[in-house]
Coordinates of C-alpha atoms and ligand atoms in Angstrom, one line a residue:
X1 CA -30.2 -34.1 17.5
X2 CA -30.8 -32.8 13.9
X3 CA -29.6 -30.3 11.7
X4 CA -30.2 -26.8 12.3
X5 CA -32.1 -26.2 9.0
X6 CA -35.6 -25.4 9.2
X7 CA -37.8 -26.7 6.5
X8 CA -40.6 -24.0 6.9
X9 CA -41.4 -22.4 3.7
X10 CA -39.5 -19.0 2.8
X11 CA -41.1 -15.9 4.6
X12 CA -43.3 -13.8 2.2
X13 CA -40.6 -10.7 2.9
X14 CA -38.2 -12.4 1.2
X15 CA -38.5 -10.6 -2.1
X16 CA -38.7 -7.6 -0.2
X17 CA -35.8 -8.2 1.7
X18 CA -33.5 -9.1 -1.2
X19 CA -34.5 -5.9 -3.3
X20 CA -33.9 -3.5 -0.2
X21 CA -30.1 -3.3 0.4
X22 CA -29.4 -4.9 3.5
X23 CA -27.8 -1.8 5.1
X24 CA -30.6 0.3 4.2
X25 CA -33.5 -1.8 5.2
X26 CA -34.5 -2.4 8.7
X27 CA -34.0 -6.2 8.6
X28 CA -30.4 -5.9 9.0
X29 CA -30.9 -7.8 12.1
X30 CA -32.9 -10.9 10.2
X31 CA -30.1 -10.7 7.2
X32 CA -27.4 -11.2 10.1
X33 CA -29.0 -14.2 11.2
X34 CA -27.5 -17.3 10.1
X35 CA -30.8 -19.1 10.5
X36 CA -32.7 -16.6 9.0
X37 CA -30.5 -16.9 5.9
X38 CA -31.1 -20.9 5.7
X39 CA -34.7 -20.6 6.6
X40 CA -34.9 -18.1 3.5
X41 CA -33.1 -20.0 1.3
X42 CA -34.4 -19.5 -2.5
X43 CA -35.4 -23.2 -3.3
X44 CA -38.0 -22.5 -6.3
X45 CA -38.4 -21.4 -9.7
X46 CA -41.2 -19.6 -8.7
X47 CA -39.4 -17.2 -6.3
X48 CA -36.4 -17.0 -8.3
X49 CA -38.3 -15.7 -11.4
X50 CA -39.5 -12.7 -9.0
X51 CA -35.7 -12.0 -8.4
X52 CA -34.1 -12.2 -11.8
X53 CA -34.9 -12.7 -15.3
X54 CA -33.8 -16.2 -15.8
X55 CA -32.6 -17.4 -19.1
X56 CA -34.6 -20.3 -21.1
X57 CA -31.5 -22.6 -20.2
X58 CA -31.6 -21.9 -16.3
X59 CA -35.4 -22.3 -16.2
X60 CA -35.3 -25.9 -17.7
X61 CA -32.4 -26.5 -15.4
X62 CA -34.4 -25.4 -12.3
X63 CA -37.2 -27.4 -13.1
X64 CA -35.2 -30.7 -13.6
X65 CA -33.0 -30.2 -10.2
X66 CA -35.4 -31.9 -7.8
X67 CA -34.2 -34.0 -5.0
X68 CA -30.3 -34.5 -5.1
X69 CA -28.1 -31.4 -5.4
X70 CA -31.6 -29.2 -5.6
X71 CA -31.1 -25.5 -5.9
X72 CA -30.6 -23.7 -2.7
X73 CA -29.1 -20.1 -2.6
X74 CA -28.8 -18.1 0.9
X75 CA -30.1 -14.6 0.2
X76 CA -26.6 -13.3 1.2
X77 CA -25.2 -15.5 -1.5
X78 CA -27.8 -14.5 -4.0
X79 CA -26.9 -10.8 -2.9
X80 CA -23.8 -11.1 -4.7
X81 CA -25.1 -12.0 -8.1
X82 CA -25.0 -9.8 -10.8
X83 CA -28.7 -9.8 -12.0
X84 CA -27.9 -8.1 -15.4
X85 CA -25.5 -10.7 -16.2
X86 CA -26.4 -14.1 -17.1
X87 CA -22.2 -15.2 -17.1
X88 CA -22.2 -13.7 -14.0
X89 CA -19.8 -16.0 -12.0
X90 CA -21.7 -16.2 -8.8
X91 CA -24.8 -16.9 -10.7
X92 CA -23.4 -19.6 -12.8
X93 CA -22.4 -21.4 -9.5
X94 CA -25.7 -21.2 -7.9
X95 CA -28.2 -21.4 -10.6
X96 CA -28.8 -24.8 -12.3
X97 CA -28.6 -24.9 -16.3
X98 CA -29.6 -27.1 -18.8
X99 CA -26.4 -28.4 -19.5
X100 CA -26.2 -30.1 -16.1
X101 CA -28.7 -32.8 -17.7
X102 CA -26.1 -33.8 -20.4
X103 CA -23.7 -36.6 -19.7
X104 CA -20.3 -36.2 -21.8
X105 CA -18.1 -39.4 -22.2
X106 CA -15.9 -40.2 -19.2
X107 CA -18.6 -39.0 -16.9
X108 CA -18.8 -40.8 -13.7
X109 CA -20.8 -40.9 -10.6
X110 CA -18.1 -41.3 -8.1
X111 CA -15.1 -40.2 -9.8
X112 CA -12.6 -40.0 -7.1
X113 CA -13.6 -43.7 -6.4
X114 CA -14.5 -42.8 -2.9
X115 CA -17.2 -45.3 -2.2
X116 CA -14.3 -48.1 -3.1
X117 CA -12.0 -46.6 -0.3
X118 CA -14.6 -46.7 2.1
X119 CA -14.3 -49.2 5.2
X120 CA -17.7 -47.8 6.6
X121 CA -20.7 -45.4 5.2
X122 CA -19.4 -41.7 5.8
X123 CA -15.8 -42.4 6.1
X124 CA -12.9 -42.3 2.9
X125 CA -9.9 -44.1 4.0
X126 CA -7.6 -43.7 1.1
X127 CA -4.1 -42.4 2.4
X128 CA -2.8 -44.5 5.3
X129 CA -2.2 -41.5 7.6
X130 CA -5.6 -39.6 7.0
X131 CA -9.0 -40.1 6.5
X132 CA -12.1 -38.1 5.2
X133 CA -15.3 -38.2 7.5
X134 CA -18.3 -37.4 5.4
X135 CA -20.6 -35.9 8.2
X136 CA -23.6 -34.5 6.6
X137 CA -25.0 -34.3 3.1
X138 CA -26.1 -30.6 3.8
X139 CA -24.7 -27.6 2.4
X140 CA -25.7 -23.7 2.8
X141 CA -25.6 -23.2 -1.0
X142 CA -25.3 -26.2 -3.8
X143 CA -22.9 -25.7 -6.1
X144 CA -23.8 -26.6 -9.5
X145 CA -20.6 -28.6 -9.8
X146 CA -20.4 -30.6 -6.6
X147 CA -18.2 -33.2 -6.8
X148 CA -20.2 -35.1 -4.4
X149 CA -23.5 -34.7 -5.9
X150 CA -24.1 -38.3 -6.0
X151 CA -24.7 -38.0 -2.3
X152 CA -25.2 -34.5 -1.5
X153 CA -28.0 -32.0 -1.0
X154 CA -30.9 -34.2 0.1
X155 CA -30.8 -32.8 3.6
X156 CA -30.7 -36.1 5.4
X157 CA -29.9 -36.1 9.0
X158 CA -26.3 -35.7 9.8
X159 CA -24.3 -38.8 11.1
X160 CA -26.0 -40.1 13.9
X161 CA -24.3 -40.8 17.1
X162 CA -24.4 -44.5 16.8
X163 CA -22.9 -44.3 13.2
X164 CA -20.3 -41.9 14.4
X165 CA -19.4 -44.2 17.3
X166 CA -18.3 -46.8 14.9
X167 CA -16.5 -44.4 13.2
X168 CA -14.8 -43.3 16.1
X169 CA -13.8 -46.9 17.2
X170 CA -12.4 -47.7 13.5
X171 CA -10.2 -44.3 13.9
X172 CA -9.1 -45.4 17.1
X173 CA -8.0 -48.5 16.3
X174 CA -6.1 -47.2 13.6
X175 CA -2.8 -46.0 15.3
X176 CA -1.5 -44.8 11.8
X177 CA -4.6 -42.3 11.4
X178 CA -3.1 -38.7 12.4
X179 CA -5.3 -36.3 10.6
X180 CA -9.1 -36.6 10.2
X181 CA -10.6 -34.0 7.8
X182 CA -14.1 -33.4 8.3
X183 CA -16.3 -32.5 5.2
X184 CA -19.6 -33.4 3.6
X185 CA -21.7 -31.7 2.6
X186 CA -20.6 -29.0 5.0
X187 CA -19.8 -29.9 8.6
X188 CA -20.5 -26.2 9.5
X189 CA -24.2 -26.9 8.7
X190 CA -24.4 -28.9 12.2
X191 CA -25.4 -27.1 15.4
X192 CA -22.4 -26.1 17.3
X193 CA -22.9 -28.3 20.0
X194 CA -23.4 -31.0 18.0
X195 CA -20.3 -30.6 15.9
X196 CA -18.5 -30.3 19.4
X197 CA -19.6 -33.5 20.5
X198 CA -17.9 -35.2 17.2
X199 CA -14.6 -32.8 18.0
X200 CA -14.3 -33.9 21.7
X201 CA -14.8 -37.4 20.8
X202 CA -11.9 -37.2 18.2
X203 CA -9.6 -35.1 20.4
X204 CA -9.6 -37.8 23.1
X205 CA -7.8 -40.1 20.5
X206 CA -4.3 -39.5 21.4
X207 CA -3.0 -40.6 18.1
X208 CA -4.6 -37.9 16.3
X209 CA -2.4 -34.7 15.6
X210 CA -4.7 -32.8 13.5
X211 CA -8.3 -32.2 12.9
X212 CA -9.6 -30.3 9.6
X213 CA -12.8 -28.8 8.7
X214 CA -13.5 -28.6 4.6
X215 CA -16.2 -26.1 4.5
X216 CA -18.1 -23.4 2.4
X217 CA -20.0 -22.1 4.8
X218 CA -17.7 -18.7 5.5
X219 CA -18.4 -18.1 1.8
X220 CA -22.1 -18.8 1.5
X221 CA -23.3 -18.0 5.0
X222 CA -20.5 -16.1 6.8
X223 CA -22.8 -15.3 9.4
X224 CA -22.5 -18.5 10.3
X225 CA -18.9 -18.0 11.8
X226 CA -20.2 -16.6 15.0
X227 CA -18.4 -16.1 18.4
X228 CA -20.2 -19.3 19.8
X229 CA -18.7 -21.4 16.8
X230 CA -15.1 -20.0 17.0
X231 CA -14.9 -20.2 20.8
X232 CA -15.8 -23.9 20.7
X233 CA -13.6 -24.9 17.9
X234 CA -10.7 -23.4 19.5
X235 CA -11.2 -25.8 22.3
X236 CA -10.0 -28.6 19.9
X237 CA -6.6 -27.2 19.0
X238 CA -5.0 -28.0 16.5
X239 CA -7.8 -27.5 14.3
X240 CA -7.3 -26.6 10.6
X241 CA -9.7 -25.3 8.0
X242 CA -9.9 -25.6 4.5
X243 CA -12.3 -23.1 3.0
X244 CA -14.0 -23.5 -0.8
X245 CA -13.8 -20.3 -2.7
X246 CA -14.1 -19.9 -6.5
X247 CA -14.1 -16.4 -7.2
X248 CA -12.6 -12.7 -5.9
X249 CA -16.1 -11.3 -5.6
X250 CA -16.8 -13.7 -3.1
X251 CA -14.3 -12.4 -0.6
X252 CA -16.6 -9.4 0.8
X253 CA -16.3 -7.4 3.9
X254 CA -18.7 -10.1 5.8
X255 CA -16.1 -12.8 4.5
X256 CA -13.2 -11.1 5.7
X257 CA -14.6 -10.7 9.2
X258 CA -15.6 -14.4 9.2
X259 CA -12.3 -15.2 8.2
X260 CA -10.8 -13.0 10.6
X261 CA -12.8 -14.5 13.9
X262 CA -11.5 -18.1 13.0
X263 CA -7.9 -16.7 12.4
X264 CA -7.8 -14.9 15.6
X265 CA -8.8 -18.1 17.0
X266 CA -5.8 -19.6 16.1
X267 CA -7.2 -21.9 13.1
X268 CA -4.9 -21.9 10.2
X269 CA -7.1 -21.3 7.1
X270 CA -6.3 -22.6 3.6
X271 CA -8.4 -22.5 0.4
X272 CA -9.5 -24.8 -1.8
X273 CA -10.7 -23.7 -5.5
X274 CA -12.0 -25.8 -8.1
X275 CA -10.8 -24.7 -11.4
X276 CA -14.2 -23.7 -13.4
X277 CA -14.6 -22.7 -17.1
X278 CA -16.2 -19.4 -17.2
X279 CA -16.0 -18.8 -13.5
X280 CA -12.4 -18.6 -12.7
X281 CA -10.4 -19.9 -15.8
X282 CA -8.3 -16.6 -16.7
X283 CA -5.3 -16.3 -14.5
X284 CA -6.1 -12.8 -13.8
X285 CA -9.2 -13.6 -12.1
X286 CA -7.2 -16.3 -10.2
X287 CA -4.5 -13.9 -9.2
X288 CA -7.2 -11.4 -8.3
X289 CA -8.8 -14.3 -5.9
X290 CA -5.1 -15.3 -4.5
X291 CA -4.6 -12.0 -3.6
X292 CA -8.0 -11.3 -1.8
X293 CA -7.6 -14.7 0.0
X294 CA -4.2 -13.5 1.6
X295 CA -5.6 -10.3 2.4
X296 CA -8.3 -12.2 4.3
X297 CA -5.8 -14.4 6.0
X298 CA -6.3 -17.5 3.9
X299 CA -3.3 -19.4 2.7
X300 CA -4.3 -20.6 -1.2
X301 CA -3.7 -24.5 -0.8
X302 CA -5.3 -26.4 -3.6
X303 CA -6.7 -25.6 -7.0
X304 CA -8.5 -28.6 -8.2
X305 CA -8.9 -29.6 -11.8
X306 CA -12.9 -30.2 -12.0
X307 CA -13.5 -34.0 -11.5
X308 CA -15.4 -35.5 -14.4
X309 CA -18.5 -35.8 -12.3
X310 CA -21.8 -36.5 -14.5
X311 CA -23.5 -33.2 -15.4
X312 CA -19.9 -31.0 -15.0
X313 CA -18.7 -31.5 -18.6
X314 CA -19.9 -27.5 -19.3
X315 CA -17.5 -26.6 -16.4
X316 CA -14.3 -28.4 -17.3
X317 CA -11.4 -27.0 -18.8
X318 CA -8.4 -29.0 -20.2
X319 CA -5.7 -29.5 -17.7
X320 CA -3.1 -27.3 -19.5
X321 CA -5.3 -24.2 -18.6
X322 CA -4.6 -25.1 -14.6
X323 CA -0.9 -25.5 -15.4
X324 CA -0.9 -22.3 -17.2
X325 CA -2.4 -20.5 -14.0
X326 CA 0.6 -21.9 -11.8
X327 CA 3.0 -20.8 -14.5
X328 CA 1.4 -16.9 -14.5
X329 CA 1.3 -17.3 -10.6
X330 CA 4.9 -19.0 -9.6
X331 CA 7.8 -16.2 -9.5
X332 CA 4.9 -13.2 -10.5
X333 CA 3.5 -12.9 -7.2
X334 CA 4.1 -13.8 -3.7
X335 CA 4.9 -17.5 -3.4
X336 CA 2.2 -17.7 -0.4
X337 CA -0.4 -16.8 -3.3
X338 CA 0.4 -20.1 -5.1
X339 CA -1.6 -23.0 -4.3
X340 CA -0.8 -26.4 -5.8
X341 CA -3.0 -27.8 -8.7
X342 CA -4.0 -31.2 -8.3
X343 CA -6.1 -33.7 -10.7
X344 CA -7.7 -36.0 -8.1
X345 CA -7.1 -39.3 -10.2
X346 CA -10.1 -40.8 -11.5
X347 CA -10.6 -44.3 -10.0
X348 CA -9.3 -43.4 -6.8
X349 CA -5.3 -42.7 -7.0
X350 CA -5.8 -39.6 -4.9
X351 CA -4.4 -36.0 -5.8
X352 CA -1.7 -35.9 -8.2
X353 CA 0.2 -32.5 -8.2
X354 CA 0.6 -31.1 -12.0
X355 CA 2.8 -28.1 -12.4
X356 CA 4.9 -26.3 -15.3
X357 CA 8.1 -28.2 -15.8
X358 CA 11.1 -26.0 -14.5
X359 CA 13.7 -28.8 -14.6
X360 CA 14.8 -29.0 -18.4
X361 CA 17.5 -31.7 -17.9
X362 CA 19.2 -33.7 -15.2
X363 CA 22.4 -34.9 -16.3
X364 CA 25.3 -36.4 -14.0
X365 CA 26.5 -33.7 -11.6
X366 CA 24.3 -31.2 -13.4
X367 CA 20.8 -30.0 -13.7
X368 CA 19.6 -27.2 -16.2
X369 CA 16.7 -25.0 -14.6
X370 CA 14.4 -22.4 -16.2
X371 CA 13.0 -19.5 -14.2
X372 CA 9.6 -18.0 -14.6
X373 CA 11.0 -15.6 -17.2
X374 CA 12.2 -18.3 -19.1
X375 CA 15.9 -17.9 -18.5
X376 CA 18.2 -20.7 -18.3
X377 CA 20.4 -21.7 -15.4
X378 CA 22.7 -24.5 -14.6
X379 CA 23.2 -26.0 -10.9
X380 CA 26.1 -28.2 -10.7
X381 CA 26.2 -31.1 -8.3
X382 CA 29.5 -31.7 -7.6
X383 CA 28.6 -31.8 -4.0
X384 CA 31.7 -33.5 -2.7
X385 CA 33.8 -30.4 -1.3
X386 CA 37.5 -30.5 -0.7
Ligands
PLP1 C1 -8.5 -34.5 -0.2 C2 -8.2 -35.9 0.7 C3 -7.5 -36.1 1.7 C4 -6.7 -35.0 2.2 O1 -5.5 -34.8 1.5 P1 -4.5 -33.4 1.8 O2 -3.7 -33.6 0.5 O3 -3.5 -34.0 2.8 O4 -5.1 -32.3 2.1 C5 -8.0 -37.1 2.4 N1 -8.5 -38.0 2.1 C6 -9.3 -38.0 1.1 C7 -10.0 -39.1 0.4 C8 -9.4 -36.8 0.2 O5 -9.7 -36.8 -1.0
SF4_2 S1 -20.3 -26.6 -0.7 FE1 -18.8 -28.5 -1.5 S2 -20.1 -30.1 -1.0 FE2 -21.5 -28.7 -0.8 S3 -22.5 -28.7 -2.9 FE3 -20.9 -27.1 -2.8 S4 -19.0 -28.4 -3.5 FE4 -20.8 -29.8 -2.7

């Protein structure tokens, strides 16, 4: 079994398809076909130049980003780019820039220390009760800030049946594991029957409570979420999904439709968002994203501080920016719209929540608190009664 990605060169129709509004073109059928979208991803400077006026920094960035985490943009995701704006938040995520090749102090190849917590290739076991399974290195679109750029985007074949067998035996032998998070790369890049093979095996392990899928495909390739996929997933419940979103403009009608199908299949949907300079670091933008997510039936789960991965210095903000975003959300909008802001501790300490401080002091029998408006309240702890 191999990946569904075809290595055929893009069709010469690509530019025409991209320039025409999909609804107006008679290529709607193709446009809605996820395999067509993958086959026609924009991967070369020459193609991209015919579609958009590139900045010198982008041209140089694309020239240099060969091999690992090479540029690949689905026509669908490309259609969300504002072609007249070099600072378009969608564009910055998808098109490499020269800054990717400068290294800042404290940059690391594997900032979250995943390789040190790996009992076998493709498996990270950091927390006692859950494991992270890296099942493929392929994604529909390569995010320029990817935290796993050390291992993502070469589009190697996904984890083989033989390798998976070893992983399966490991999980089966450790009764403390109750949660498997399947990620990569992107597990929805596998053929449906291939993914099913793995889900079915995992589901046969009686001590597993939940199976989670970490994916960005519903955002970069929403047509991948088809009836066949959701019908398959719902056979292996409880299946949860964490979907990686970065900007409110990503929540299109296609994405809402994909999320609706997943939610209708009984899959609880959570979001994960990396805090990115110039993309979503304004509280107003993040709030709009959280509201769009709730409308799309996705519960905001995490905002991540951008990991100190080599080549992502230009995307990073101070931690205080994330804390301020939470400050501007909590109390000011539905609690469901407030995710947890976390820093994945460099060196492998796992995710550490960071939040504004609402507890002002803690004394015997009394705590002093402040609310979202900055008003001070006392709570007395003389709970003895009588
Ligand atoms: C993020 C992560 C998990 C899942 O963490 P939750 O907080 O339960 O979502 C598990 N393992 C690793 C290695 C992770 O990085
Ligand atoms: S979808 Fe995730 S794994 Fe893939 S390139 Fe983006 S951040 Fe990296």
